Tab-separated table of C-alpha atoms in Angstrom:
chain	number	residue	atom	x	y	z
A	937	UNK	CA	343.292	192.655	29.094
A	938	UNK	CA	341.958	193.108	25.565
A	939	UNK	CA	344.733	195.518	24.736
A	940	UNK	CA	347.410	193.024	25.774
A	941	UNK	CA	346.454	190.356	23.252
A	942	UNK	CA	348.770	190.460	20.280
A	943	UNK	CA	347.496	188.957	17.062
A	944	UNK	CA	349.754	187.659	14.358
A	945	UNK	CA	349.461	188.445	10.678
A	946	UNK	CA	346.071	187.835	9.092
A	947	UNK	CA	346.145	185.546	6.036
A	948	UNK	CA	343.280	187.445	4.412
A	949	UNK	CA	344.121	191.071	5.260
A	950	UNK	CA	346.786	193.699	4.696
A	951	UNK	CA	347.067	195.630	7.989
A	952	UNK	CA	348.966	198.893	8.233
A	953	UNK	CA	349.430	201.597	10.875
A	954	UNK	CA	349.410	205.124	9.448
A	955	UNK	CA	348.736	208.729	10.404
A	956	UNK	CA	345.825	210.697	8.936
A	957	UNK	CA	346.948	214.271	9.629
A	958	UNK	CA	347.861	214.043	13.342
A	959	UNK	CA	345.646	211.039	14.100
A	960	UNK	CA	346.954	207.449	14.315
A	961	UNK	CA	344.895	204.938	12.316
A	962	UNK	CA	345.073	201.240	11.503
A	963	UNK	CA	343.856	200.195	8.061
A	964	UNK	CA	342.535	196.720	7.264
A	965	UNK	CA	342.348	195.849	3.554
A	966	UNK	CA	341.224	192.505	2.111
A	967	UNK	CA	344.044	190.817	0.159
A	968	UNK	CA	341.829	189.294	-2.524
A	969	UNK	CA	341.683	191.444	-5.662
A	970	UNK	CA	338.282	193.056	-6.172
A	971	UNK	CA	336.666	193.683	-9.555
A	972	UNK	CA	334.997	196.808	-8.196
A	973	UNK	CA	335.710	199.418	-5.548
A	974	UNK	CA	335.057	198.332	-1.973
A	975	UNK	CA	332.938	199.715	0.847
A	976	UNK	CA	334.912	201.864	3.322
A	977	UNK	CA	334.269	201.785	7.078
A	978	UNK	CA	335.572	204.392	9.521
A	979	UNK	CA	335.589	202.644	12.907
A	980	UNK	CA	335.650	204.493	16.259
A	981	UNK	CA	336.274	202.238	19.262
A	982	UNK	CA	334.349	202.281	22.532
A	983	UNK	CA	335.695	202.662	26.069
A	984	UNK	CA	333.917	205.648	27.584
A	985	UNK	CA	336.234	208.132	25.802
A	986	UNK	CA	338.733	207.136	28.519
A	987	UNK	CA	339.775	203.571	27.604
A	988	UNK	CA	340.149	201.562	24.427
A	989	UNK	CA	342.666	201.666	21.603
A	990	UNK	CA	343.446	200.329	18.166
A	991	UNK	CA	344.458	197.087	19.908
A	992	UNK	CA	341.325	196.508	22.008
A	993	UNK	CA	339.133	196.453	18.886
A	994	UNK	CA	341.629	194.727	16.589
A	995	UNK	CA	339.755	191.402	16.346
A	996	UNK	CA	336.458	193.176	15.779
A	997	UNK	CA	337.879	195.313	12.948
A	998	UNK	CA	339.546	192.293	11.345
A	999	UNK	CA	336.261	190.394	11.434
A	1000	UNK	CA	334.312	193.279	9.874
A	1001	UNK	CA	336.927	193.771	7.119
A	1002	UNK	CA	337.120	190.043	6.295
A	1003	UNK	CA	333.443	189.165	6.486
A	1004	UNK	CA	332.043	192.250	4.736
A	1005	UNK	CA	334.957	192.530	2.272
A	1006	UNK	CA	335.421	196.185	3.295
A	1007	UNK	CA	338.349	198.509	3.879
A	1008	UNK	CA	338.197	199.331	7.604
A	1009	UNK	CA	339.992	202.323	9.129
A	1010	UNK	CA	340.208	202.152	12.939
A	1011	UNK	CA	340.909	205.522	14.570
A	1012	UNK	CA	343.204	205.931	17.588
A	1013	UNK	CA	341.647	209.162	18.817
A	1014	UNK	CA	342.920	211.054	21.887
A	1015	UNK	CA	341.435	209.947	25.212
A	1016	UNK	CA	340.060	211.730	28.283
A	1017	UNK	CA	340.736	212.849	30.951
A	1018	UNK	CA	344.062	214.085	29.511
A	1019	UNK	CA	342.297	215.224	26.335
A	1020	UNK	CA	338.850	216.617	27.012
A	1021	UNK	CA	335.943	217.170	24.660
A	1022	UNK	CA	336.076	217.976	21.781
A	1023	UNK	CA	339.467	216.231	21.233
A	1024	UNK	CA	338.075	212.740	20.484
A	1025	UNK	CA	335.361	214.150	18.217
A	1026	UNK	CA	337.856	216.374	16.359
A	1027	UNK	CA	340.246	213.447	15.775
A	1028	UNK	CA	337.467	211.226	14.414
A	1029	UNK	CA	336.170	214.026	12.180
A	1030	UNK	CA	339.671	214.881	10.932
A	1031	UNK	CA	340.490	211.221	10.136
A	1032	UNK	CA	337.163	210.746	8.335
A	1033	UNK	CA	337.638	213.883	6.232
A	1034	UNK	CA	341.156	212.749	5.322
A	1035	UNK	CA	339.868	209.325	4.253
A	1036	UNK	CA	337.056	210.864	2.183
A	1037	UNK	CA	339.622	213.021	0.388
A	1038	UNK	CA	341.939	210.077	-0.413
A	1039	UNK	CA	339.577	207.194	-1.193
A	1040	UNK	CA	341.306	206.449	-4.494
A	1041	UNK	CA	344.441	205.305	-2.584
A	1042	UNK	CA	342.414	202.521	-0.976
A	1043	UNK	CA	340.173	201.567	-3.943
A	1044	UNK	CA	337.087	202.571	-1.948
A	1045	UNK	CA	333.824	203.549	-3.620
A	1046	UNK	CA	333.052	207.225	-2.774
A	1047	UNK	CA	329.353	206.328	-2.689
A	1048	UNK	CA	329.859	203.615	-0.040
A	1049	UNK	CA	331.651	205.046	2.979
A	1050	UNK	CA	330.188	204.309	6.404
A	1051	UNK	CA	330.981	205.496	9.937
A	1052	UNK	CA	330.706	202.911	12.695
A	1053	UNK	CA	331.364	202.781	16.434
A	1054	UNK	CA	330.452	201.002	19.648
A	1055	UNK	CA	329.399	202.774	22.864
A	1056	UNK	CA	331.462	206.004	23.088
A	1057	UNK	CA	332.526	205.217	19.513
A	1058	UNK	CA	328.854	205.166	18.531
A	1059	UNK	CA	328.538	208.627	20.043
A	1060	UNK	CA	331.507	209.800	17.956
A	1061	UNK	CA	330.135	208.173	14.787
A	1062	UNK	CA	326.769	209.926	15.276
A	1063	UNK	CA	328.479	213.286	15.869
A	1064	UNK	CA	330.767	212.939	12.819
A	1065	UNK	CA	327.819	211.860	10.678
A	1066	UNK	CA	325.848	214.962	11.700
A	1067	UNK	CA	328.782	217.272	11.006
A	1068	UNK	CA	329.339	215.828	7.534
A	1069	UNK	CA	325.638	215.725	6.625
A	1070	UNK	CA	325.619	219.251	5.245
A	1071	UNK	CA	329.026	219.176	3.531
A	1072	UNK	CA	328.904	219.438	-0.246
A	1073	UNK	CA	332.697	219.394	-0.713
A	1074	UNK	CA	333.117	215.747	0.374
A	1075	UNK	CA	331.484	212.467	-0.687
A	1076	UNK	CA	328.252	211.940	1.241
A	1077	UNK	CA	328.351	209.167	3.846
A	1078	UNK	CA	326.404	206.099	2.755
A	1079	UNK	CA	325.425	204.954	6.259
A	1080	UNK	CA	326.072	205.141	9.989
A	1081	UNK	CA	326.296	202.089	12.252
A	1082	UNK	CA	325.717	202.858	15.929
A	1083	UNK	CA	326.381	199.969	18.315
A	1084	UNK	CA	324.760	200.635	21.725
A	1085	UNK	CA	325.670	204.348	21.490
A	1086	UNK	CA	325.551	206.906	24.328
A	1087	UNK	CA	323.839	209.942	22.833
A	1088	UNK	CA	322.701	212.258	25.634
A	1089	UNK	CA	323.651	213.418	29.144
A	1090	UNK	CA	320.468	215.263	30.149
A	1091	UNK	CA	318.678	212.323	31.752
A	1092	UNK	CA	320.365	209.452	33.586
A	1093	UNK	CA	316.977	208.246	34.892
A	1094	UNK	CA	315.399	206.963	31.690
A	1095	UNK	CA	313.805	203.496	32.062
A	1096	UNK	CA	316.947	201.660	30.891
A	1097	UNK	CA	319.086	203.592	33.383
A	1098	UNK	CA	316.736	202.621	36.216
A	1099	UNK	CA	316.324	198.988	35.183
A	1100	UNK	CA	319.989	198.256	34.439
A	1101	UNK	CA	321.714	200.509	36.963
A	1102	UNK	CA	323.821	197.638	38.322
A	1103	UNK	CA	324.200	195.478	35.204
A	1104	UNK	CA	327.739	194.842	33.924
A	1105	UNK	CA	329.636	195.917	31.917
A	1106	UNK	CA	328.361	199.494	32.267
A	1107	UNK	CA	326.821	200.654	35.538
A	1108	UNK	CA	324.625	203.748	35.616
A	1109	UNK	CA	327.061	205.688	37.800
A	1110	UNK	CA	329.952	204.820	35.452
A	1111	UNK	CA	328.079	206.074	32.390
A	1112	UNK	CA	327.729	209.518	33.977
A	1113	UNK	CA	331.311	209.334	35.272
A	1114	UNK	CA	332.698	208.763	31.739
A	1115	UNK	CA	330.584	211.569	30.267
A	1116	UNK	CA	331.985	213.972	32.870
A	1117	UNK	CA	335.553	212.762	32.322
A	1118	UNK	CA	335.136	213.418	28.592
A	1119	UNK	CA	333.550	216.827	29.145
A	1120	UNK	CA	335.624	218.225	32.016
A	1121	UNK	CA	338.481	215.811	32.677
A	1122	UNK	CA	337.091	215.080	36.143
A	1123	UNK	CA	333.917	213.757	37.767
A	1124	UNK	CA	332.940	216.672	40.002
A	1125	UNK	CA	329.150	217.159	40.192
A	1126	UNK	CA	328.575	213.433	39.516
A	1127	UNK	CA	325.771	213.216	42.113
A	1128	UNK	CA	323.933	216.178	40.602
A	1129	UNK	CA	324.249	214.719	37.106
A	1130	UNK	CA	322.873	211.362	38.281
A	1131	UNK	CA	319.877	212.872	40.079
A	1132	UNK	CA	319.178	215.330	37.261
A	1133	UNK	CA	319.885	218.611	39.043
A	1134	UNK	CA	322.558	219.649	36.516
A	1135	UNK	CA	320.300	221.076	33.783
A	1136	UNK	CA	317.785	223.946	34.302
A	1137	UNK	CA	314.104	222.974	34.020
A	1138	UNK	CA	313.465	225.280	31.048
A	1139	UNK	CA	316.201	223.534	29.043
A	1140	UNK	CA	314.894	220.102	30.051
A	1141	UNK	CA	311.426	221.114	28.885
A	1142	UNK	CA	312.852	222.428	25.612
A	1143	UNK	CA	314.393	219.025	24.872
A	1144	UNK	CA	311.518	216.961	26.316
A	1145	UNK	CA	310.193	216.347	22.800
A	1146	UNK	CA	313.363	214.320	22.132
A	1147	UNK	CA	314.643	213.158	25.534
A	1148	UNK	CA	311.676	211.727	27.397
A	1149	UNK	CA	310.445	208.382	28.732
A	1150	UNK	CA	307.211	209.183	26.834
A	1151	UNK	CA	309.090	208.398	23.598
A	1152	UNK	CA	310.123	204.932	24.819
A	1153	UNK	CA	307.711	202.143	23.766
A	1154	UNK	CA	305.740	200.727	26.723
A	1155	UNK	CA	307.198	197.228	26.304
A	1156	UNK	CA	310.536	198.593	27.533
A	1157	UNK	CA	309.028	199.854	30.793
A	1158	UNK	CA	307.598	196.553	32.046
A	1159	UNK	CA	310.733	195.649	34.011
A	1160	UNK	CA	309.995	198.630	36.232
A	1161	UNK	CA	310.148	202.358	35.821
A	1162	UNK	CA	309.375	205.233	38.186
A	1163	UNK	CA	308.805	208.700	36.673
A	1164	UNK	CA	311.068	211.275	38.337
A	1165	UNK	CA	310.259	214.732	39.621
A	1166	UNK	CA	311.934	217.461	37.555
A	1167	UNK	CA	314.695	219.037	39.634
A	1168	UNK	CA	316.031	222.507	38.919
A	1169	UNK	CA	319.703	223.373	39.093
A	1170	UNK	CA	321.979	226.180	40.205
A	1171	UNK	CA	323.794	228.412	37.725
A	1172	UNK	CA	327.108	227.275	39.202
A	1173	UNK	CA	326.466	223.608	38.377
A	1174	UNK	CA	325.049	224.325	34.911
A	1175	UNK	CA	328.121	226.427	34.078
A	1176	UNK	CA	330.256	223.290	34.534
A	1177	UNK	CA	328.147	221.057	32.281
A	1178	UNK	CA	326.347	223.372	29.853
A	1179	UNK	CA	328.213	221.861	26.892
A	1180	UNK	CA	326.100	218.729	27.450
A	1181	UNK	CA	323.617	220.639	25.274
A	1182	UNK	CA	325.992	220.638	22.283
A	1183	UNK	CA	325.063	218.048	19.618
A	1184	UNK	CA	328.742	217.242	18.952
A	1185	UNK	CA	328.779	215.866	22.506
A	1186	UNK	CA	325.145	214.723	22.710
A	1187	UNK	CA	323.945	213.980	19.156
A	1188	UNK	CA	320.381	213.240	20.289
A	1189	UNK	CA	319.938	217.022	20.725
A	1190	UNK	CA	320.628	217.974	17.091
A	1191	UNK	CA	317.939	219.995	15.310
A	1192	UNK	CA	315.540	218.309	12.882
A	1193	UNK	CA	317.156	220.141	9.943
A	1194	UNK	CA	320.376	218.184	10.635
A	1195	UNK	CA	318.685	214.852	11.434
A	1196	UNK	CA	316.773	214.983	8.126
A	1197	UNK	CA	320.046	214.993	6.181
A	1198	UNK	CA	321.527	211.918	7.875
A	1199	UNK	CA	322.335	208.763	5.890
A	1200	UNK	CA	320.687	205.368	6.258
A	1201	UNK	CA	321.286	204.075	9.782
A	1202	UNK	CA	321.854	200.798	11.610
A	1203	UNK	CA	321.264	200.939	15.366
A	1204	UNK	CA	322.018	198.067	17.717
A	1205	UNK	CA	320.601	198.083	21.250
A	1206	UNK	CA	320.756	195.584	24.129
A	1207	UNK	CA	317.956	194.975	26.613
A	1208	UNK	CA	320.240	194.864	29.659
A	1209	UNK	CA	322.118	198.097	28.959
A	1210	UNK	CA	321.768	201.533	30.545
A	1211	UNK	CA	322.274	203.045	27.067
A	1212	UNK	CA	319.392	201.088	25.494
A	1213	UNK	CA	317.010	204.049	25.599
A	1214	UNK	CA	319.523	206.460	24.036
A	1215	UNK	CA	319.464	204.155	21.005
A	1216	UNK	CA	315.661	203.876	21.049
A	1217	UNK	CA	315.213	207.648	21.281
A	1218	UNK	CA	317.603	208.262	18.381
A	1219	UNK	CA	315.884	205.579	16.311
A	1220	UNK	CA	312.582	207.434	16.803
A	1221	UNK	CA	314.137	210.787	15.858
A	1222	UNK	CA	315.654	209.355	12.681
A	1223	UNK	CA	312.410	207.624	11.678
A	1224	UNK	CA	310.334	210.734	12.464
A	1225	UNK	CA	312.608	212.617	10.051
A	1226	UNK	CA	312.341	210.082	7.243
A	1227	UNK	CA	315.770	208.454	7.658
A	1228	UNK	CA	315.710	204.675	6.949
A	1229	UNK	CA	316.702	202.741	10.085
A	1230	UNK	CA	317.633	199.089	10.481
A	1231	UNK	CA	317.240	198.289	14.187
A	1232	UNK	CA	318.646	195.164	15.788
A	1233	UNK	CA	317.760	194.586	19.438
A	1234	UNK	CA	319.575	191.885	21.395
A	1235	UNK	CA	316.933	190.771	23.894
A	1236	UNK	CA	319.447	188.850	26.006
A	1237	UNK	CA	322.287	191.311	25.403
A	1238	UNK	CA	324.275	193.579	27.717
A	1239	UNK	CA	326.583	196.544	27.122
A	1240	UNK	CA	329.872	195.519	25.501
A	1241	UNK	CA	328.635	192.144	24.219
A	1242	UNK	CA	329.802	192.723	20.630
A	1243	UNK	CA	333.434	192.898	21.681
A	1244	UNK	CA	333.239	189.426	23.227
A	1245	UNK	CA	332.071	187.756	20.005
A	1246	UNK	CA	334.990	185.299	19.898
A	1247	UNK	CA	336.714	185.669	23.240
A	1248	UNK	CA	338.669	182.601	24.346
A	1249	UNK	CA	337.437	182.779	27.916
A	1250	UNK	CA	333.976	184.329	27.681
A	1251	UNK	CA	332.045	184.255	24.435
A	1252	UNK	CA	328.364	185.050	23.883
A	1253	UNK	CA	326.395	183.711	20.905
A	1254	UNK	CA	324.144	186.805	21.081
A	1255	UNK	CA	327.186	189.014	20.459
A	1256	UNK	CA	328.085	187.019	17.355
A	1257	UNK	CA	324.470	187.299	16.103
A	1258	UNK	CA	324.620	191.066	16.517
A	1259	UNK	CA	327.930	191.265	14.677
A	1260	UNK	CA	326.618	189.073	11.853
A	1261	UNK	CA	323.719	191.502	11.429
A	1262	UNK	CA	326.162	194.420	11.190
A	1263	UNK	CA	328.176	192.571	8.532
A	1264	UNK	CA	325.004	191.747	6.559
A	1265	UNK	CA	323.982	195.402	6.682
A	1266	UNK	CA	327.398	196.449	5.315
A	1267	UNK	CA	327.167	193.869	2.538
A	1268	UNK	CA	323.761	195.217	1.529
A	1269	UNK	CA	325.047	198.761	0.936
């Protein structure tokens, strides 16, 4: 439904569809002349790597460009299941590199380029940010904005997954389903992934310092949480999903040496969202490694709320508050 809405011209923005290398992008540029170079925002849309498009996030990108007076580049990356991992990640990385190499065309300040994404787009933004962290041949990213990102596929039984398993717009089973579609182009072994018998115990223990309910503050467990028994897995199942251990797919698993180099971060989480704890765990990792984090938690929020900030038929004030915080963060850079 969101993709079917067509918006007319915007009185305050120049909007243009282009290609960066082989990747379709839509660029939003404020019409008012600026005395100085603007902030640049690479935007990666959500939709479980399977849905979403330049059109579904058009209003959101227009709002960000207008309100923060930024140049926004929305990326139409390839979608699963037709295009499996790492296609989406490679498209977002390629488009970002292209933008960083041609900032002068868009009057963007090389010291103020940010990556931003919601949900699966937040995953892609985190992965691109990690990849570019060590690059000396390109301008360094100024910040990353992660809006209820999905950042790991080792544990679908964290407190937020248990508490919000049946809360719209993202059910627990769907979250695992999308991850598998992105990884393999199908959802075989979904049951094993949900119960946790898809990763060998030794690997789970290796990553326990980063992916563990122990790292979630107690206040987020009060709505109910049952610790789970560690299940082992067969070689056959692990063979199908072993790339879940790659940071380009699950950025929460990146080594400290990478995390330490990441730019200032804004993380938005929602209380009633299976992905809440992915955001909380990444926040802790960033802070533990000395990266400044601005955290905004929507206590009455659910997954996908930001995209409904001005919907004609269903609008949530909490979504608008979250979006206003994102805009304020961009303005402060």
